[in-house]
Amino acid sequence: MTDLFTDRRASGRTVAILAFATLAFAAAQTAIVPALGAMAGAFGVSATDVTWTFSTHLIAAAVFTPLMGRLGDMFGRRRLLIVALLFFAIGSVVAAVGPDLAWVVVGRIVQGVGGGIFPLSFGILREAVPPYRVARSVGLLSAISGLGAGLGLVLGGLLTDQVTYRWIFWLGAGAAALSTLAIRLFLPASRVRGGGKVDVPGAAVLALGLAVPLVAIIRSSRWGWADARTLGLLTAGAVTLTAWVLLERRTVHPLVHIPTLARPTVLLTNIATLFVAFGMFGAFVLLPQIAQAPPGTGYGLGADATTAGLLLLPGSVVMLLTGPLSGILGRRFGARHALILGALVTATGLFLLARDFDSRAALLGYSLITFAGIGLALAAMPNLVIEAVPPARTGQATGVNTLIRSVGSSLGAQIAATVTAASALPGALPTTSGYRLAFLLAGIASATAAAIGVLIPGTSAGAIRGFRRSSLRTEPAAPVTSLSDASSDR
């Protein structure tokens, strides 16, 4: 009994530490959004220029998320998690003290290395948490990432209104420092190692292949989706990523093991993730805009930035509750059923918002339904990936899944912005019909994710039990090719 109590207490402590680190990074991703206007005024730059503080961070996080996941598989996830947090802290400090926009952009790029926190944390959970608690713990961390995104919008608006945007970065640095200290003191060293060498060419080609299309997506609301620059960058990105896949297949120690990503469960889960993230971030962008629009539009609530952010908070808390519930449902029925249910609930909430968002009650009530579904779906996706891959590839597989979620979020945000802007008259705010169409598209994306979930191969109860037994074992490591491969994770 004492051993069981100690085991539960240790695993609970691990989950709490990882949850705090995840929350800090997720909040930092969105907290800057309400502060963009204030930063433009402080630095004397245009609104277009200041958005690079958000865009470059997103690109850096997309590039480093799978890279850090792979390095964690090779050299120890605890060690790489500390590295990711240190970069996050350093970047936060650089952005906080930066005397001009260029320094803030540099700081945000350095912060983006912290994107590795997500796959590294999922890998540590698989190692350090008892098998019967893995699904629930992964669900909790996934939900906390959604909570952090909503909390970041609230904190960003509050700090910008009440003190200064610089406190957004100081809080991020402090949270990263506390997380690093807790990990050093309380988390055990990683057991699972994959061995191998760092795939520098693969990392470079992937970085180029991700950065080019992400720039096109981010700038699409200004250039237009049919603009030659947008189409050219998207095409160049697709060609580069295709070349990257061919390169990885021929590499002895690849950054990402392509056959693992090609497994039906992993492939279909990643496609579903793209559509879920599309709907999720569409809602995150649209709801605050509606709340801040003046009542004269016929739909706006006339709220300030802080109040608009607070409207997202109840939904974010609901996500915190439905995330672990998704893990429980996954243990009982299979994670794909939790994904299907979550995507359907999300689609229902978005379709209801497309029908009616003209009152505070409708906006709050239907957003709660939407975020409840998002919490279920977000938690199911990494669990599906974790169940389908060997322990030594957990980091790289969940890193790619997190990356695809970022791409889906970018697409959802930009398409929502394009649709609503297209409905507005020159110099006017978007119309009701523009928002209805944007919610409708987000709902269709979520319904598509549910349909894809039906195609994911089912997981029998025996297979789930087998996964949990395998969580206690490690995959045979690849041959040690250097002293660094055999070093301890101290």
PDB file of C-alpha atoms in Angstrom, residues 229-391:
ATOM      1  CA  ARG A 229       3.356  35.415 -53.638  1.00  0.00           C
ATOM      2  CA  THR A 230       0.998  33.277 -51.549  1.00  0.00           C
ATOM      3  CA  LEU A 231       0.646  30.573 -54.198  1.00  0.00           C
ATOM      4  CA  GLY A 232       4.366  30.611 -54.956  1.00  0.00           C
ATOM      5  CA  LEU A 233       5.391  30.161 -51.334  1.00  0.00           C
ATOM      6  CA  LEU A 234       2.818  27.425 -50.745  1.00  0.00           C
ATOM      7  CA  THR A 235       4.061  25.565 -53.825  1.00  0.00           C
ATOM      8  CA  ALA A 236       7.701  25.980 -52.816  1.00  0.00           C
ATOM      9  CA  GLY A 237       6.887  24.689 -49.344  1.00  0.00           C
ATOM     10  CA  ALA A 238       5.094  21.622 -50.719  1.00  0.00           C
ATOM     11  CA  VAL A 239       8.030  20.814 -53.006  1.00  0.00           C
ATOM     12  CA  THR A 240      10.528  21.260 -50.169  1.00  0.00           C
ATOM     13  CA  LEU A 241       8.565  19.062 -47.771  1.00  0.00           C
ATOM     14  CA  THR A 242       8.281  16.366 -50.443  1.00  0.00           C
ATOM     15  CA  ALA A 243      12.046  16.495 -50.901  1.00  0.00           C
ATOM     16  CA  TRP A 244      12.418  16.281 -47.114  1.00  0.00           C
ATOM     17  CA  VAL A 245      10.355  13.067 -46.971  1.00  0.00           C
ATOM     18  CA  LEU A 246      12.522  11.513 -49.694  1.00  0.00           C
ATOM     19  CA  LEU A 247      15.668  12.633 -47.854  1.00  0.00           C
ATOM     20  CA  GLU A 248      14.481  11.179 -44.535  1.00  0.00           C
ATOM     21  CA  ARG A 249      13.709   7.817 -46.150  1.00  0.00           C
ATOM     22  CA  ARG A 250      17.341   7.587 -47.315  1.00  0.00           C
ATOM     23  CA  THR A 251      18.904   8.801 -44.045  1.00  0.00           C
ATOM     24  CA  VAL A 252      20.327   6.186 -41.658  1.00  0.00           C
ATOM     25  CA  HIS A 253      19.390   8.168 -38.521  1.00  0.00           C
ATOM     26  CA  PRO A 254      16.556  10.442 -39.698  1.00  0.00           C
ATOM     27  CA  LEU A 255      15.082  13.336 -37.797  1.00  0.00           C
ATOM     28  CA  VAL A 256      11.670  11.683 -38.203  1.00  0.00           C
ATOM     29  CA  HIS A 257      11.088   8.006 -38.973  1.00  0.00           C
ATOM     30  CA  ILE A 258       8.788   8.279 -42.005  1.00  0.00           C
ATOM     31  CA  PRO A 259       7.430   4.694 -41.850  1.00  0.00           C
ATOM     32  CA  THR A 260       6.188   5.453 -38.338  1.00  0.00           C
ATOM     33  CA  LEU A 261       4.318   8.530 -39.599  1.00  0.00           C
ATOM     34  CA  ALA A 262       2.889   6.430 -42.447  1.00  0.00           C
ATOM     35  CA  ARG A 263       1.187   3.997 -40.078  1.00  0.00           C
ATOM     36  CA  PRO A 264      -2.574   4.314 -40.673  1.00  0.00           C
ATOM     37  CA  THR A 265      -3.361   5.305 -37.078  1.00  0.00           C
ATOM     38  CA  VAL A 266      -0.642   7.981 -36.968  1.00  0.00           C
ATOM     39  CA  LEU A 267      -1.331   9.322 -40.461  1.00  0.00           C
ATOM     40  CA  LEU A 268      -5.107   9.597 -40.020  1.00  0.00           C
ATOM     41  CA  THR A 269      -4.737  11.065 -36.529  1.00  0.00           C
ATOM     42  CA  ASN A 270      -2.436  13.762 -37.877  1.00  0.00           C
ATOM     43  CA  ILE A 271      -4.916  14.617 -40.648  1.00  0.00           C
ATOM     44  CA  ALA A 272      -7.739  14.811 -38.090  1.00  0.00           C
ATOM     45  CA  THR A 273      -5.512  17.025 -35.918  1.00  0.00           C
ATOM     46  CA  LEU A 274      -5.177  19.520 -38.774  1.00  0.00           C
ATOM     47  CA  PHE A 275      -8.961  19.895 -39.026  1.00  0.00           C
ATOM     48  CA  VAL A 276      -9.579  20.017 -35.259  1.00  0.00           C
ATOM     49  CA  ALA A 277      -6.968  22.758 -34.848  1.00  0.00           C
ATOM     50  CA  PHE A 278      -8.510  24.647 -37.782  1.00  0.00           C
ATOM     51  CA  GLY A 279     -11.864  24.788 -35.994  1.00  0.00           C
ATOM     52  CA  MET A 280     -10.346  25.471 -32.591  1.00  0.00           C
ATOM     53  CA  PHE A 281      -8.315  28.513 -33.521  1.00  0.00           C
ATOM     54  CA  GLY A 282     -11.066  29.845 -35.733  1.00  0.00           C
ATOM     55  CA  ALA A 283     -13.192  30.039 -32.580  1.00  0.00           C
ATOM     56  CA  PHE A 284     -10.342  31.564 -30.546  1.00  0.00           C
ATOM     57  CA  VAL A 285      -9.972  34.362 -33.093  1.00  0.00           C
ATOM     58  CA  LEU A 286     -13.648  35.035 -33.787  1.00  0.00           C
ATOM     59  CA  LEU A 287     -15.110  35.132 -30.271  1.00  0.00           C
ATOM     60  CA  PRO A 288     -12.971  38.039 -28.927  1.00  0.00           C
ATOM     61  CA  GLN A 289     -13.564  40.012 -32.133  1.00  0.00           C
ATOM     62  CA  ILE A 290     -17.333  39.694 -31.752  1.00  0.00           C
ATOM     63  CA  ALA A 291     -17.160  40.646 -28.078  1.00  0.00           C
ATOM     64  CA  GLN A 292     -15.136  43.810 -28.811  1.00  0.00           C
ATOM     65  CA  ALA A 293     -17.269  44.959 -31.760  1.00  0.00           C
ATOM     66  CA  PRO A 294     -19.551  47.909 -30.945  1.00  0.00           C
ATOM     67  CA  PRO A 295     -23.257  47.168 -30.307  1.00  0.00           C
ATOM     68  CA  GLY A 296     -24.152  49.199 -33.398  1.00  0.00           C
ATOM     69  CA  THR A 297     -22.967  46.331 -35.594  1.00  0.00           C
ATOM     70  CA  GLY A 298     -25.975  44.294 -34.478  1.00  0.00           C
ATOM     71  CA  TYR A 299     -23.854  41.574 -32.902  1.00  0.00           C
ATOM     72  CA  GLY A 300     -21.065  43.237 -30.916  1.00  0.00           C
ATOM     73  CA  LEU A 301     -20.954  43.482 -27.123  1.00  0.00           C
ATOM     74  CA  GLY A 302     -18.742  46.569 -26.936  1.00  0.00           C
ATOM     75  CA  ALA A 303     -16.336  44.878 -24.479  1.00  0.00           C
ATOM     76  CA  ASP A 304     -12.728  45.916 -23.869  1.00  0.00           C
ATOM     77  CA  ALA A 305      -9.795  43.579 -24.508  1.00  0.00           C
ATOM     78  CA  THR A 306      -9.728  42.236 -20.949  1.00  0.00           C
ATOM     79  CA  THR A 307     -13.450  41.464 -20.860  1.00  0.00           C
ATOM     80  CA  ALA A 308     -13.310  39.867 -24.296  1.00  0.00           C
ATOM     81  CA  GLY A 309     -10.513  37.600 -23.112  1.00  0.00           C
ATOM     82  CA  LEU A 310     -12.462  36.688 -19.979  1.00  0.00           C
ATOM     83  CA  LEU A 311     -15.295  35.401 -22.175  1.00  0.00           C
ATOM     84  CA  LEU A 312     -12.905  32.651 -23.311  1.00  0.00           C
ATOM     85  CA  LEU A 313     -11.982  31.669 -19.770  1.00  0.00           C
ATOM     86  CA  PRO A 314     -15.085  29.526 -18.936  1.00  0.00           C
ATOM     87  CA  GLY A 315     -14.572  27.563 -22.135  1.00  0.00           C
ATOM     88  CA  SER A 316     -10.900  27.072 -21.322  1.00  0.00           C
ATOM     89  CA  VAL A 317     -11.815  25.731 -17.877  1.00  0.00           C
ATOM     90  CA  VAL A 318     -14.287  23.309 -19.482  1.00  0.00           C
ATOM     91  CA  MET A 319     -11.429  22.077 -21.674  1.00  0.00           C
ATOM     92  CA  LEU A 320      -9.435  21.433 -18.509  1.00  0.00           C
ATOM     93  CA  LEU A 321     -12.235  19.128 -17.327  1.00  0.00           C
ATOM     94  CA  THR A 322     -12.934  17.319 -20.585  1.00  0.00           C
ATOM     95  CA  GLY A 323      -9.249  16.633 -21.307  1.00  0.00           C
ATOM     96  CA  PRO A 324      -8.807  14.030 -18.530  1.00  0.00           C
ATOM     97  CA  LEU A 325     -12.325  12.744 -19.286  1.00  0.00           C
ATOM     98  CA  SER A 326     -11.119  12.008 -22.813  1.00  0.00           C
ATOM     99  CA  GLY A 327      -8.332   9.884 -21.355  1.00  0.00           C
ATOM    100  CA  ILE A 328     -10.829   7.933 -19.249  1.00  0.00           C
ATOM    101  CA  LEU A 329     -13.072   7.352 -22.270  1.00  0.00           C
ATOM    102  CA  GLY A 330     -10.032   6.319 -24.288  1.00  0.00           C
ATOM    103  CA  ARG A 331      -9.027   3.722 -21.696  1.00  0.00           C
ATOM    104  CA  ARG A 332     -12.514   2.244 -21.737  1.00  0.00           C
ATOM    105  CA  PHE A 333     -13.553   2.474 -25.389  1.00  0.00           C
ATOM    106  CA  GLY A 334     -10.435   3.501 -27.348  1.00  0.00           C
ATOM    107  CA  ALA A 335      -9.012   6.962 -27.998  1.00  0.00           C
ATOM    108  CA  ARG A 336     -10.485   7.179 -31.500  1.00  0.00           C
ATOM    109  CA  HIS A 337     -13.995   7.175 -30.018  1.00  0.00           C
ATOM    110  CA  ALA A 338     -13.029  10.100 -27.780  1.00  0.00           C
ATOM    111  CA  LEU A 339     -11.692  11.907 -30.871  1.00  0.00           C
ATOM    112  CA  ILE A 340     -14.889  11.288 -32.844  1.00  0.00           C
ATOM    113  CA  LEU A 341     -17.097  12.422 -29.939  1.00  0.00           C
ATOM    114  CA  GLY A 342     -14.961  15.517 -29.322  1.00  0.00           C
ATOM    115  CA  ALA A 343     -14.981  16.538 -32.978  1.00  0.00           C
ATOM    116  CA  LEU A 344     -18.760  16.082 -33.223  1.00  0.00           C
ATOM    117  CA  VAL A 345     -19.385  18.140 -30.071  1.00  0.00           C
ATOM    118  CA  THR A 346     -17.045  20.847 -31.395  1.00  0.00           C
ATOM    119  CA  ALA A 347     -18.872  20.913 -34.730  1.00  0.00           C
ATOM    120  CA  THR A 348     -22.215  21.180 -32.917  1.00  0.00           C
ATOM    121  CA  GLY A 349     -21.043  24.194 -30.919  1.00  0.00           C
ATOM    122  CA  LEU A 350     -19.640  25.914 -34.001  1.00  0.00           C
ATOM    123  CA  PHE A 351     -22.794  25.295 -36.043  1.00  0.00           C
ATOM    124  CA  LEU A 352     -24.867  26.751 -33.188  1.00  0.00           C
ATOM    125  CA  LEU A 353     -22.600  29.804 -33.155  1.00  0.00           C
ATOM    126  CA  ALA A 354     -23.078  30.149 -36.914  1.00  0.00           C
ATOM    127  CA  ARG A 355     -26.826  30.293 -36.249  1.00  0.00           C
ATOM    128  CA  ASP A 356     -26.817  32.680 -33.264  1.00  0.00           C
ATOM    129  CA  PHE A 357     -24.079  34.757 -31.603  1.00  0.00           C
ATOM    130  CA  ASP A 358     -25.971  38.018 -31.132  1.00  0.00           C
ATOM    131  CA  SER A 359     -26.219  37.875 -27.337  1.00  0.00           C
ATOM    132  CA  ARG A 360     -23.822  37.335 -24.461  1.00  0.00           C
ATOM    133  CA  ALA A 361     -25.760  34.221 -23.377  1.00  0.00           C
ATOM    134  CA  ALA A 362     -25.566  32.632 -26.840  1.00  0.00           C
ATOM    135  CA  LEU A 363     -21.893  33.509 -27.230  1.00  0.00           C
ATOM    136  CA  LEU A 364     -20.991  32.057 -23.834  1.00  0.00           C
ATOM    137  CA  GLY A 365     -23.275  29.010 -23.955  1.00  0.00           C
ATOM    138  CA  TYR A 366     -22.366  27.831 -27.432  1.00  0.00           C
ATOM    139  CA  SER A 367     -18.671  28.502 -26.874  1.00  0.00           C
ATOM    140  CA  LEU A 368     -18.816  26.232 -23.807  1.00  0.00           C
ATOM    141  CA  ILE A 369     -20.127  23.417 -26.025  1.00  0.00           C
ATOM    142  CA  THR A 370     -17.404  24.133 -28.577  1.00  0.00           C
ATOM    143  CA  PHE A 371     -14.567  24.102 -26.068  1.00  0.00           C
ATOM    144  CA  ALA A 372     -15.892  20.990 -24.322  1.00  0.00           C
ATOM    145  CA  GLY A 373     -15.541  19.166 -27.626  1.00  0.00           C
ATOM    146  CA  ILE A 374     -12.128  20.655 -28.326  1.00  0.00           C
ATOM    147  CA  GLY A 375     -10.892  19.412 -24.944  1.00  0.00           C
ATOM    148  CA  LEU A 376     -12.045  15.870 -25.731  1.00  0.00           C
ATOM    149  CA  ALA A 377     -10.497  15.889 -29.203  1.00  0.00           C
ATOM    150  CA  LEU A 378      -7.191  17.529 -28.273  1.00  0.00           C
ATOM    151  CA  ALA A 379      -6.586  14.984 -25.528  1.00  0.00           C
ATOM    152  CA  ALA A 380      -7.436  12.004 -27.734  1.00  0.00           C
ATOM    153  CA  MET A 381      -5.001  12.855 -30.542  1.00  0.00           C
ATOM    154  CA  PRO A 382      -1.661  12.511 -28.711  1.00  0.00           C
ATOM    155  CA  ASN A 383      -2.992   9.393 -26.964  1.00  0.00           C
ATOM    156  CA  LEU A 384      -3.742   7.824 -30.353  1.00  0.00           C
ATOM    157  CA  VAL A 385      -0.211   8.622 -31.533  1.00  0.00           C
ATOM    158  CA  ILE A 386       1.415   7.372 -28.322  1.00  0.00           C
ATOM    159  CA  GLU A 387      -0.476   4.068 -28.498  1.00  0.00           C
ATOM    160  CA  ALA A 388       0.585   3.547 -32.115  1.00  0.00           C
ATOM    161  CA  VAL A 389       4.366   4.125 -31.836  1.00  0.00           C
ATOM    162  CA  PRO A 390       7.188   2.431 -29.890  1.00  0.00           C
ATOM    163  CA  PRO A 391       8.421   4.239 -26.745  1.00  0.00           C
TER     164      PRO A 391
END
